[in-house]
mmCIF file of C-alpha atoms and ligand atoms in Angstrom:
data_model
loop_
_atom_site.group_PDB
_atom_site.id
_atom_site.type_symbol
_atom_site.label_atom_id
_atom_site.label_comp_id
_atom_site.label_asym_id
_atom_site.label_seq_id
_atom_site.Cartn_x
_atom_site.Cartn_y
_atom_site.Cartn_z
ATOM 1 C CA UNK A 23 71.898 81.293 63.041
ATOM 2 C CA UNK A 24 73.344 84.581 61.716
ATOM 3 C CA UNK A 25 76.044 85.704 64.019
ATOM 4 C CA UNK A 26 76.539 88.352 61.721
ATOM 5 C CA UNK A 27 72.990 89.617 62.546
ATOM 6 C CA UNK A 28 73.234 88.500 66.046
ATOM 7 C CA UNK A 29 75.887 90.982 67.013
ATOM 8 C CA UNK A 30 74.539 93.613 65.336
ATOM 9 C CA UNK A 31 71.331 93.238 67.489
ATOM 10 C CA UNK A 32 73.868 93.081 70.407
ATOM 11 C CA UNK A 33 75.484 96.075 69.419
ATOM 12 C CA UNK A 34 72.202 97.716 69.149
ATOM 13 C CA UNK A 35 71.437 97.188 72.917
ATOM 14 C CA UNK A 36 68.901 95.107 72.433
ATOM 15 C CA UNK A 37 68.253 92.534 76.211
ATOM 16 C CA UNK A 38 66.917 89.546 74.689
ATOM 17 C CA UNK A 39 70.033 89.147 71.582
ATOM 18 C CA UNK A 40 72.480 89.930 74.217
ATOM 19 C CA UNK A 41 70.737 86.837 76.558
ATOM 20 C CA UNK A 42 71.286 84.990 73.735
ATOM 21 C CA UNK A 43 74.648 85.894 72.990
ATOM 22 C CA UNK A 44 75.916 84.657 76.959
ATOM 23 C CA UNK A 45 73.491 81.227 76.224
ATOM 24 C CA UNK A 46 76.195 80.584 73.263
ATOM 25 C CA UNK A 47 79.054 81.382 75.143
ATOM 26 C CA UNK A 48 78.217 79.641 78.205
ATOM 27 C CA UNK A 49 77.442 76.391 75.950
ATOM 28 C CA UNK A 50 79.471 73.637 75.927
ATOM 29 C CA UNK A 51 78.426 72.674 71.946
ATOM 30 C CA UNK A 52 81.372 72.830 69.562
ATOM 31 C CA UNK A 53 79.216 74.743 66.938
ATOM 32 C CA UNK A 54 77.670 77.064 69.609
ATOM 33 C CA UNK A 55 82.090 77.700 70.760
ATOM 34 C CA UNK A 56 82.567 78.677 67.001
ATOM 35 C CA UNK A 57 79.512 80.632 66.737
ATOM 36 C CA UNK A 58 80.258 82.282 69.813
ATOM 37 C CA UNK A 59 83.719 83.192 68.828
ATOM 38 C CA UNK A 60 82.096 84.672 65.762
ATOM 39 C CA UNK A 61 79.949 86.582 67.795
ATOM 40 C CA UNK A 62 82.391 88.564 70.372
ATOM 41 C CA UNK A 63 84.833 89.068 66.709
ATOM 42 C CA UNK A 64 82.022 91.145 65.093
ATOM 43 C CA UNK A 65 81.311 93.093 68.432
ATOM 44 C CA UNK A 66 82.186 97.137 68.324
ATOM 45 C CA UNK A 67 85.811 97.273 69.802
ATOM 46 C CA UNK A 68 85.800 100.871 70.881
ATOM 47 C CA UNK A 69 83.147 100.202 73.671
ATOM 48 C CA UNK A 70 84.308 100.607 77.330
ATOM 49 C CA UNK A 71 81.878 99.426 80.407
ATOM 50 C CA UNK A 72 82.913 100.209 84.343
ATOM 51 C CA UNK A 73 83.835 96.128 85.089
ATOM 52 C CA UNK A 74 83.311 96.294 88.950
ATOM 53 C CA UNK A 75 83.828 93.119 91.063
ATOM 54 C CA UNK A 76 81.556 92.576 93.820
ATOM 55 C CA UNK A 77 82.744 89.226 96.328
ATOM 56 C CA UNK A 78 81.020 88.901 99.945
ATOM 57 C CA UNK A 79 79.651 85.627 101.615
ATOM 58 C CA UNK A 80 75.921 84.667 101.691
ATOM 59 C CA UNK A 81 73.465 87.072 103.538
ATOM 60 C CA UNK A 82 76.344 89.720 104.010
ATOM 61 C CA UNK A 83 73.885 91.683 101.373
ATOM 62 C CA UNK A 84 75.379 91.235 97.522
ATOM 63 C CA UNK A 85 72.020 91.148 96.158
ATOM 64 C CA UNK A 86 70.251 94.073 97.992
ATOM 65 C CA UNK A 87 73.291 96.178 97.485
ATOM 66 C CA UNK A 88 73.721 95.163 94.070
ATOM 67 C CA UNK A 89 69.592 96.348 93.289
ATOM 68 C CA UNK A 90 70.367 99.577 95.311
ATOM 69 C CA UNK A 91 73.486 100.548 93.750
ATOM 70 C CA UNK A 92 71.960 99.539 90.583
ATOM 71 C CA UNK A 93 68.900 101.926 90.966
ATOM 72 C CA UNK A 94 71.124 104.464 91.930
ATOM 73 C CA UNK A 95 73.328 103.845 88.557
ATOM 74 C CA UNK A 96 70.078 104.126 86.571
ATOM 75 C CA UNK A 97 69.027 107.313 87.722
ATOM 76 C CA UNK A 98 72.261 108.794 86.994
ATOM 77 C CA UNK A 99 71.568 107.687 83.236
ATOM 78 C CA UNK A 100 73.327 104.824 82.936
ATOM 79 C CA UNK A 101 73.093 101.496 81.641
ATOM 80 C CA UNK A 102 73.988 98.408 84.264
ATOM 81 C CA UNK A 103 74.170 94.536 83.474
ATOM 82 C CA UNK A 104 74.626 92.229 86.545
ATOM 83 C CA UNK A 105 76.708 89.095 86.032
ATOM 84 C CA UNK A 106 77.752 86.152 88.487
ATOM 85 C CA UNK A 107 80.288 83.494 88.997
ATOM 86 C CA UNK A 108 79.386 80.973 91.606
ATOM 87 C CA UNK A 109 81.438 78.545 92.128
ATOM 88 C CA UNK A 110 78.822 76.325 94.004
ATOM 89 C CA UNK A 111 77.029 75.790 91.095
ATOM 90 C CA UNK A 112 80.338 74.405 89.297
ATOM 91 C CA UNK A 113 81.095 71.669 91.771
ATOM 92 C CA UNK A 114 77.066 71.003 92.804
ATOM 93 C CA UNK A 115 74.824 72.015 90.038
ATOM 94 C CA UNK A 116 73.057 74.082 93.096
ATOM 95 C CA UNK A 117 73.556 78.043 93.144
ATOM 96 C CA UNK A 118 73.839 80.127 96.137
ATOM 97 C CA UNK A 119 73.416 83.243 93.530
ATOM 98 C CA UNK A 120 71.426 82.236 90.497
ATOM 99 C CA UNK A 121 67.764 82.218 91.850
ATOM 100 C CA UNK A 122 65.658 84.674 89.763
ATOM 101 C CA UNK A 123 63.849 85.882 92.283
ATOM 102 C CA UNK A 124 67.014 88.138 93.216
ATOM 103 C CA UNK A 125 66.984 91.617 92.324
ATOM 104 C CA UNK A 126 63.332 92.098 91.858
ATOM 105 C CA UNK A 127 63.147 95.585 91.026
ATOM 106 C CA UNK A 128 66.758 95.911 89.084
ATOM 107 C CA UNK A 129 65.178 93.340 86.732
ATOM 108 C CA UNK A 130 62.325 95.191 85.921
ATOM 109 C CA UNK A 131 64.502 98.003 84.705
ATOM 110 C CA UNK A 132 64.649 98.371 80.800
ATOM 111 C CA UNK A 133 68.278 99.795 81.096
ATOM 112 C CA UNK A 134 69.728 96.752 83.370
ATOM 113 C CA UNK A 135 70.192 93.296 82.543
ATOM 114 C CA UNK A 136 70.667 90.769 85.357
ATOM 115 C CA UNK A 137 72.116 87.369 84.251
ATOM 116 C CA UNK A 138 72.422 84.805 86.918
ATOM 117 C CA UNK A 139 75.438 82.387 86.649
ATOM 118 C CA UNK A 140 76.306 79.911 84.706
ATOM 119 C CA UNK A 141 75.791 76.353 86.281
ATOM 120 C CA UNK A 142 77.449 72.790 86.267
ATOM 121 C CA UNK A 143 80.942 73.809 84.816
ATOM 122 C CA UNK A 144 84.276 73.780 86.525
ATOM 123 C CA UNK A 145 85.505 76.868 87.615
ATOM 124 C CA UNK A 146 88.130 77.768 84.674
ATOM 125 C CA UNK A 147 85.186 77.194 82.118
ATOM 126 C CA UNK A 148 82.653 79.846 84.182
ATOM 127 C CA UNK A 149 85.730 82.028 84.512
ATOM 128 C CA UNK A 150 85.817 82.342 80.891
ATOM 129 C CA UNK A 151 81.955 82.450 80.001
ATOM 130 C CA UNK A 152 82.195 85.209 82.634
ATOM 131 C CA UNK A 153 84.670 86.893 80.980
ATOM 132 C CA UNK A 154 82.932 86.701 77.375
ATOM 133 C CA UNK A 155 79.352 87.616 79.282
ATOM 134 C CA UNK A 156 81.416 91.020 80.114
ATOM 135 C CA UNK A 157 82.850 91.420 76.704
ATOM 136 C CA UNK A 158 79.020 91.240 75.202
ATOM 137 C CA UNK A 159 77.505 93.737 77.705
ATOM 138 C CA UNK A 160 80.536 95.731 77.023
ATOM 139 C CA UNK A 161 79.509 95.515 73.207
ATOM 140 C CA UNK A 162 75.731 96.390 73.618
ATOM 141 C CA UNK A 163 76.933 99.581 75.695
ATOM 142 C CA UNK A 164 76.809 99.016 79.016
ATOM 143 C CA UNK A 165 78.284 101.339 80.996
ATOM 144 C CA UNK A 166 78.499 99.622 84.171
ATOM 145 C CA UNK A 167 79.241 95.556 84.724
ATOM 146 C CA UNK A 168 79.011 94.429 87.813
ATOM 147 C CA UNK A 169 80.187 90.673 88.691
ATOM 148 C CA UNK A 170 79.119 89.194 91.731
ATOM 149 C CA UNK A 171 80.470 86.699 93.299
ATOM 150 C CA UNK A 172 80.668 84.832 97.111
ATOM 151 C CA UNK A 173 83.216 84.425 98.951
ATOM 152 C CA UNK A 174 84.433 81.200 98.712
ATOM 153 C CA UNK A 175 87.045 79.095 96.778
ATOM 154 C CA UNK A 176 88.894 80.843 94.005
ATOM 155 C CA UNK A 177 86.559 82.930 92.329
ATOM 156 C CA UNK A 178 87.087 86.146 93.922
ATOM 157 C CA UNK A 179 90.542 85.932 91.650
ATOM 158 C CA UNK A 180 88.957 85.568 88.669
ATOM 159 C CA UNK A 181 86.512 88.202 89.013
ATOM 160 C CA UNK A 182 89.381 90.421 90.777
ATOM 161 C CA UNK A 183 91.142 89.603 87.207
ATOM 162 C CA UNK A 184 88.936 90.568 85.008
ATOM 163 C CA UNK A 185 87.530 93.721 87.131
ATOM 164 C CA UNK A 186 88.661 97.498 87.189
ATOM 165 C CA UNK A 187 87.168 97.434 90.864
ATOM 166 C CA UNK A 188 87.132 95.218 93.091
ATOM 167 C CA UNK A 189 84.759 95.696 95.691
ATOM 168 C CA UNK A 190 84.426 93.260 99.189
ATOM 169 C CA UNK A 191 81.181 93.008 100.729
ATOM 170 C CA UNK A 192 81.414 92.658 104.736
ATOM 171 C CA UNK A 193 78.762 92.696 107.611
ATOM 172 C CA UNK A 194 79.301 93.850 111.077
ATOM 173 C CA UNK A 195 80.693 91.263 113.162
ATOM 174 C CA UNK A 196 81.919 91.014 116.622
ATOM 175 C CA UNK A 197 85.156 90.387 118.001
ATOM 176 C CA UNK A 198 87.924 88.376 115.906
ATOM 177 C CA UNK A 199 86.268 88.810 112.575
ATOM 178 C CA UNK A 200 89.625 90.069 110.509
ATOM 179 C CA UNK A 201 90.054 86.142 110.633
ATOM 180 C CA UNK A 202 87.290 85.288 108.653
ATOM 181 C CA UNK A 203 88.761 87.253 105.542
ATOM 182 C CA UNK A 204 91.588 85.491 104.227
ATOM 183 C CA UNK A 205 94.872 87.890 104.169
ATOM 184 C CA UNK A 206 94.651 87.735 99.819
ATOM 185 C CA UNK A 207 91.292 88.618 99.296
ATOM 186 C CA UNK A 208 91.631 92.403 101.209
ATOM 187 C CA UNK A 209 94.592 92.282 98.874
ATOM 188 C CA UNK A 210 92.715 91.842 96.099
ATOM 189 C CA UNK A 211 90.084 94.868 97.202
ATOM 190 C CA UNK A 212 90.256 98.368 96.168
ATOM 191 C CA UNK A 213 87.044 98.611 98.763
ATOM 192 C CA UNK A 214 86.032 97.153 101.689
ATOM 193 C CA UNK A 215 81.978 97.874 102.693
ATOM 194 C CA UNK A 216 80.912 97.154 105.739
ATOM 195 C CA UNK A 217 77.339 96.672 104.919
ATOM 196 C CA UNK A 218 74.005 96.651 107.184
ATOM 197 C CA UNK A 219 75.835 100.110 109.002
ATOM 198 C CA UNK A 220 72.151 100.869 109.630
ATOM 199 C CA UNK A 221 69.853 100.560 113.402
ATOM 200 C CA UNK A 222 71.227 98.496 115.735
ATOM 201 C CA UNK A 223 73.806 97.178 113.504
ATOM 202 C CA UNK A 224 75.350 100.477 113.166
ATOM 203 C CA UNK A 225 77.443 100.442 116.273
ATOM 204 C CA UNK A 226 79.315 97.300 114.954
ATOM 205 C CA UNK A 227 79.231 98.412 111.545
ATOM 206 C CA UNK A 228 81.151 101.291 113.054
ATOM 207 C CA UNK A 229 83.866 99.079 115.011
ATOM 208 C CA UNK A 230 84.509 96.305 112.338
ATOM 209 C CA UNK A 231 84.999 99.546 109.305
ATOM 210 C CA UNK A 232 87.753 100.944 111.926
ATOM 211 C CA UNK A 233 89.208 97.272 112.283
ATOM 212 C CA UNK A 234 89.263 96.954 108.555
ATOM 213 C CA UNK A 235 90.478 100.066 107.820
ATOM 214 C CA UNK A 236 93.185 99.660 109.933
ATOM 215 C CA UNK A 237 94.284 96.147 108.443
ATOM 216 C CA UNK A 238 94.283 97.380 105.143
ATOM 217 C CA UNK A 239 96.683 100.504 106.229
ATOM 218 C CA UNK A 240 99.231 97.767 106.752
ATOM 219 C CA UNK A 241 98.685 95.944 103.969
ATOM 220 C CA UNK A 242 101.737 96.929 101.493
ATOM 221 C CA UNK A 243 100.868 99.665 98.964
ATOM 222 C CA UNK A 244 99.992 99.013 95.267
ATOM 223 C CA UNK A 245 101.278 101.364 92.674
ATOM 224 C CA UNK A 246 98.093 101.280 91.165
ATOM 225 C CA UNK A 247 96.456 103.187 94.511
ATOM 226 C CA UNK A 248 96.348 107.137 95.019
ATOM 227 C CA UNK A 249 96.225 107.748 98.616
ATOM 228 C CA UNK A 250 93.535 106.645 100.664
ATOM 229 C CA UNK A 251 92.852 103.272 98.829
ATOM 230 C CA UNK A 252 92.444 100.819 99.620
ATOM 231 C CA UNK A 253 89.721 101.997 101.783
ATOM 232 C CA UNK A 254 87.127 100.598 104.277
ATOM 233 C CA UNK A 255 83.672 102.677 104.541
ATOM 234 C CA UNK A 256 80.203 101.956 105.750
ATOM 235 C CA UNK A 257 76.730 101.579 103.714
ATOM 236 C CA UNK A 258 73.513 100.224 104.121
ATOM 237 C CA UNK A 259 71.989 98.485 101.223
ATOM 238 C CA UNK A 260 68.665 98.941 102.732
ATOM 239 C CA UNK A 261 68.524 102.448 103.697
ATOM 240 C CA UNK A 262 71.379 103.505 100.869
ATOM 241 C CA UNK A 263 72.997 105.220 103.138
ATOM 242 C CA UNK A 264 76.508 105.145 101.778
ATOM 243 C CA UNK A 265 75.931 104.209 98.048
ATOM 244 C CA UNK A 266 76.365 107.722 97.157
ATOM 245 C CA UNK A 267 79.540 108.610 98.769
ATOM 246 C CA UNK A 268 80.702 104.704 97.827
ATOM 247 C CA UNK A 269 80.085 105.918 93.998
ATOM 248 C CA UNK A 270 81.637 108.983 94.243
ATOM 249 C CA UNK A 271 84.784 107.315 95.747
ATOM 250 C CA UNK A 272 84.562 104.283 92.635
ATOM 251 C CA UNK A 273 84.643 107.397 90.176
ATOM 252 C CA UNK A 274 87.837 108.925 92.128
ATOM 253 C CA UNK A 275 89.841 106.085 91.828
ATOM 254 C CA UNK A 276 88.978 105.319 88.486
ATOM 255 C CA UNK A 277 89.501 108.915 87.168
ATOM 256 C CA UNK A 278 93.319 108.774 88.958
ATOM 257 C CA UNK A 279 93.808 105.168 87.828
ATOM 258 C CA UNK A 280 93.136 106.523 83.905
ATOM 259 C CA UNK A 281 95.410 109.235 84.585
ATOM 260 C CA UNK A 282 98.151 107.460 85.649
ATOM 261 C CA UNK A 283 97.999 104.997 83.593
ATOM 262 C CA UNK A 284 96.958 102.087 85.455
ATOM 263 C CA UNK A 285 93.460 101.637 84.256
ATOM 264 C CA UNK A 286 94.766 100.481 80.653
ATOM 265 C CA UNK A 287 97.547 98.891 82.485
ATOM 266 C CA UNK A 288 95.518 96.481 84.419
ATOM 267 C CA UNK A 289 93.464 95.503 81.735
ATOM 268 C CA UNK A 290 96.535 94.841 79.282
ATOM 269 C CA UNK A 291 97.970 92.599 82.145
ATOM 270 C CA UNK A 292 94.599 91.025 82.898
ATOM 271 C CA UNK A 293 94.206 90.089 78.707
ATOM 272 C CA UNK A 294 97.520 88.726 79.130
ATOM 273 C CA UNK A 295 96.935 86.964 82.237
ATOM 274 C CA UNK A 296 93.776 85.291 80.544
ATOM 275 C CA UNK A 297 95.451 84.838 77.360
ATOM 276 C CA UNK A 298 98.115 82.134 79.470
ATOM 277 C CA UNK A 299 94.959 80.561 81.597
ATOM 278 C CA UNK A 300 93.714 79.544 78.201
ATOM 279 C CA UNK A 301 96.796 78.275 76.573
ATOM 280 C CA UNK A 302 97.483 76.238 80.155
ATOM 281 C CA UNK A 303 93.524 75.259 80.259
ATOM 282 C CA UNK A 304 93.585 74.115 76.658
ATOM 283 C CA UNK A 305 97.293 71.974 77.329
ATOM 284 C CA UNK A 306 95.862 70.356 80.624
ATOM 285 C CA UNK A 307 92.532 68.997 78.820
ATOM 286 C CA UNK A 308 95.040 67.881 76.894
ATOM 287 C CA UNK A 309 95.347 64.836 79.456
ATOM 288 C CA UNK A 310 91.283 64.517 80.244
ATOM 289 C CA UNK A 311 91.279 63.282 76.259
ATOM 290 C CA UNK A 312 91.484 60.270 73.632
ATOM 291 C CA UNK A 313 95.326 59.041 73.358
ATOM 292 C CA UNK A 314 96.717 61.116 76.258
ATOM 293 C CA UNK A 315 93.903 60.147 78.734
ATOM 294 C CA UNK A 316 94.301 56.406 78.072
ATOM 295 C CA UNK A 317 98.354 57.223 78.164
ATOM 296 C CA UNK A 318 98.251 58.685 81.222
ATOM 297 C CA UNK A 319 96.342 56.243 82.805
ATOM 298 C CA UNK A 320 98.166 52.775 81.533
ATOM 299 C CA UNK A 321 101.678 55.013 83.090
ATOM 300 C CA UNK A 322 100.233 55.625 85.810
ATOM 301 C CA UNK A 323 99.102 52.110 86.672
ATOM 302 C CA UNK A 324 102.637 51.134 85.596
ATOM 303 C CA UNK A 325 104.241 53.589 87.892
ATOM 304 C CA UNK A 326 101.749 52.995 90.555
ATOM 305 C CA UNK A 327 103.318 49.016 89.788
ATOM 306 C CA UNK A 328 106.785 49.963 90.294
ATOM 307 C CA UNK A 329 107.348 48.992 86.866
ATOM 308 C CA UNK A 330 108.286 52.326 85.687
ATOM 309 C CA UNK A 331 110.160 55.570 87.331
ATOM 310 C CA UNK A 332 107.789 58.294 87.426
ATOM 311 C CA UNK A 333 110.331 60.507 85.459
ATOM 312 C CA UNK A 334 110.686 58.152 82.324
ATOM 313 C CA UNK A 335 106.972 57.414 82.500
ATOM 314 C CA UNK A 336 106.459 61.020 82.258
ATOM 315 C CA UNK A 337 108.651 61.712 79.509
ATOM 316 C CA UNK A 338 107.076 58.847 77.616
ATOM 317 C CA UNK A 339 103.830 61.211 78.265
ATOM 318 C CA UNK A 340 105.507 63.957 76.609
ATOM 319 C CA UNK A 341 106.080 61.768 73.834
ATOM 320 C CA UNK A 342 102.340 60.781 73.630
ATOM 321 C CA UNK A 343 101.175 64.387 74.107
ATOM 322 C CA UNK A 344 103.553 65.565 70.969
ATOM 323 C CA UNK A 345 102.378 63.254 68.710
ATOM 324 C CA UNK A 346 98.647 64.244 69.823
ATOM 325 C CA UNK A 347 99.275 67.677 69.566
ATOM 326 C CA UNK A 348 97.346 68.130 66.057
ATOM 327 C CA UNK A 349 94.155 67.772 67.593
ATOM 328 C CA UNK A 350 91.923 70.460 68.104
ATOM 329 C CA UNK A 351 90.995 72.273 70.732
ATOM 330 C CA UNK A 352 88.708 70.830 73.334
ATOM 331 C CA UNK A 353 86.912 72.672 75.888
ATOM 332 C CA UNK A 354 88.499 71.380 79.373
ATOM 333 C CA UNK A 355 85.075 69.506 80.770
ATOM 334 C CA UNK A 356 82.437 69.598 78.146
ATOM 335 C CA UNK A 357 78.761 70.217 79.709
ATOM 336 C CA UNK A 358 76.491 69.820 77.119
ATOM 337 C CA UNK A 359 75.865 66.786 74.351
HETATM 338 P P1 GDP B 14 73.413 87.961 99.672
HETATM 339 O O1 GDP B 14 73.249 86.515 100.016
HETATM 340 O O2 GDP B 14 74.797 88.416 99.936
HETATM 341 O O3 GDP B 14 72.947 88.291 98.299
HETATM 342 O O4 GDP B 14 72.493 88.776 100.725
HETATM 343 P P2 GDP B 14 71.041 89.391 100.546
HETATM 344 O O5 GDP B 14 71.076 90.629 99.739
HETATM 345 O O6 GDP B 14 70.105 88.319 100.117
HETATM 346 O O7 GDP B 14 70.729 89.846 102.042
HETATM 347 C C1 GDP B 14 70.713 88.915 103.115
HETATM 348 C C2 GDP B 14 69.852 89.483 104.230
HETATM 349 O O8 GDP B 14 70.455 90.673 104.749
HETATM 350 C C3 GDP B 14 68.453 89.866 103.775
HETATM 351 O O9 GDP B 14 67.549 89.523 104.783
HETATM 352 C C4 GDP B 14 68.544 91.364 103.598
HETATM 353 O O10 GDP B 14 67.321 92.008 103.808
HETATM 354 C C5 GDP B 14 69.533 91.752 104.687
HETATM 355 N N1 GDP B 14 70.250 92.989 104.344
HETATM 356 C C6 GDP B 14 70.886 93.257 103.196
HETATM 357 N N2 GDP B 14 71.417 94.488 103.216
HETATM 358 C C7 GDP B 14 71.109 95.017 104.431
HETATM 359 C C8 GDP B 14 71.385 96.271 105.065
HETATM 360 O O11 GDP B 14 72.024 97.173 104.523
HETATM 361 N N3 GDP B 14 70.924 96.432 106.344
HETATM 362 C C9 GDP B 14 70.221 95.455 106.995
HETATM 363 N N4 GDP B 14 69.807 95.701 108.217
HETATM 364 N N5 GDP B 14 69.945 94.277 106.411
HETATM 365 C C10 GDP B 14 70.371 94.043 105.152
#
């Protein structure tokens, strides 16, 4: 294949060489990894998408918000991919987000592209076919990327890493529910929507925004927040009641965030953050291959025998690992033959 030619097609907006472009970097193929590689190098570099995060557990409403919010981006002229990271299809091969059948209407749309998440990987290797899926939409001009994901495990921090937004996804609940969202994820959030604020729901939509927004006024301040953000508000994905207003807020904070500075800032500390995930990544598979893997297990058996102190044995490692470290790169868990 012509990379060459590929990312020119990417560049040129075009769906079906972009849906190609993610199929190469989600592979697990050694040529497809250097093809990719080509691929994002060739990409314009002066393109800038929206990157929002969107995290929230199953049925709080990802998926009908997403299609709303998406229809509501499209009318307003712009261009909107849709990407996930479940982490359920890493550890079981089954996805709680990837069905097609998701986002019926977005995905007629010539000016979105849904992509549903990559399956049977471990989570480091979807976090950084994620990240390349947003660096090709980015290329064929998207202006909006939203990545989905549910709220379990440690996924919302990857996505929270590699977003300018990061949006939580709640539904009214009823008495202790501040429980059921870990203290570091409402760190993570710039916004917290309580969603389904619509009939009979609305009432508790009401009382769980106020709880929220309370909680997150004694969270500690970020630098990179004007005032009022982090903030809690209602919508309803079904009546889109809120989307509006919800935009209008997204634009506000990203406006103040480019004038102070912090919108650049983020992303320079999120390259860099990625950057070390993929040196560390790349040292720990490391251990998962040829001489080391064998190594680690013969020490370990003779530590395991008393035979060896687990300091020496592990310096011996060292050893092993230094002499190994010509080899080439290897892609942590490889998913593919
Ligand atoms: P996901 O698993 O987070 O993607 O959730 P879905 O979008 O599939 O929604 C789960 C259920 O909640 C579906 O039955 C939706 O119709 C319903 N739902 C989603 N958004 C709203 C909303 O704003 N109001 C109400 N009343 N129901 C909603």
């Amino acid at each position: 294949m012509d990379t060459q030619d590929l990312a020119a097609r990417i560049a040129a907006g075009e769906r079906r060489a972009l849906a190609r472009g993610i199929t190469l970097v989600e592979s697990g193929r050694a040529d497809h990894r250097v093809q990719a590689t080509e691929v994002l190098a060739a990409l314009p570099r002066d393109r800038q998408a929206l990157r929002i995060g969107l995290s929230g557990t199953p049925g709080v409403g990802k998926s009908t918000f997403i299609e709303a919010f998406g229809m509501h981006l499209l009318k307003a002229g712009m261009r909107v991919a849709v990407l996930a990271v479940d982490p359920s299809s890493a550890r079981s091969g089954g996805s709680i987000l990837g069905d097609k059948t998701r986002m019926d209407r977005l995905s007629r749309e010539a000016n979105a592209f849904i992509r549903p998440s990559p399956s049977q990987t471990h989570l480091g290797g979807v976090a950084r076919r994620t990240r390349e899926a947003v660096a090709l939409c980015e290329g064929a001009g998207f202006d909006v990327v939203l990545i989905e994901t549910v709220g379990v495990g440690q996924s919302e921090t990857a996505v929270a890493q590699m977003a300018d937004l990061f949006l939580l996804l709640l539904a009214p609940a009823g008495g202790d529910e501040l429980q059921g969202v870990k203290r570091g994820i409402m760190e993570m959030a710039d916004m917290i929507l309580i969603n389904k604020a619509d009939g009979d729901l609305k009432p508790a939509a009401t009382r769980t925004c106020a709880d929220y927004a309370g909680a997150l006024r004694l969270l500690r301040k970020r630098p990179q927040d004007p005032d009022g953000f982090p903030k809690a508000m209602m919508v309803s994905a079904l009546t889109e009641q809120g989307l509006e207003a919800g935009w209008a807020d997204m634009q506000a904070l990203v406006d103040w965030r480019r004038e102070a500075g912090f919108f650049d800032g983020t992303r320079a500390a999120q390259a860099q953050y990625w950057f070390e995930q993929d040196v560390r990544a790349a040292l720990l598979s490391r251990l998962e291959t040829g001489a080391a893997k064998q190594a680690m297990k013969t020490l370990g058996a003779q530590v395991a025998e008393g035979a060896l102190d687990p300091s020496i044995a592990a310096a011996r490692m060292l050893d092993v690992l230094g002499a190994d470290f010509g080899a080439p790169w290897v892609d942590p868990v490889p998913d593919s033959p």
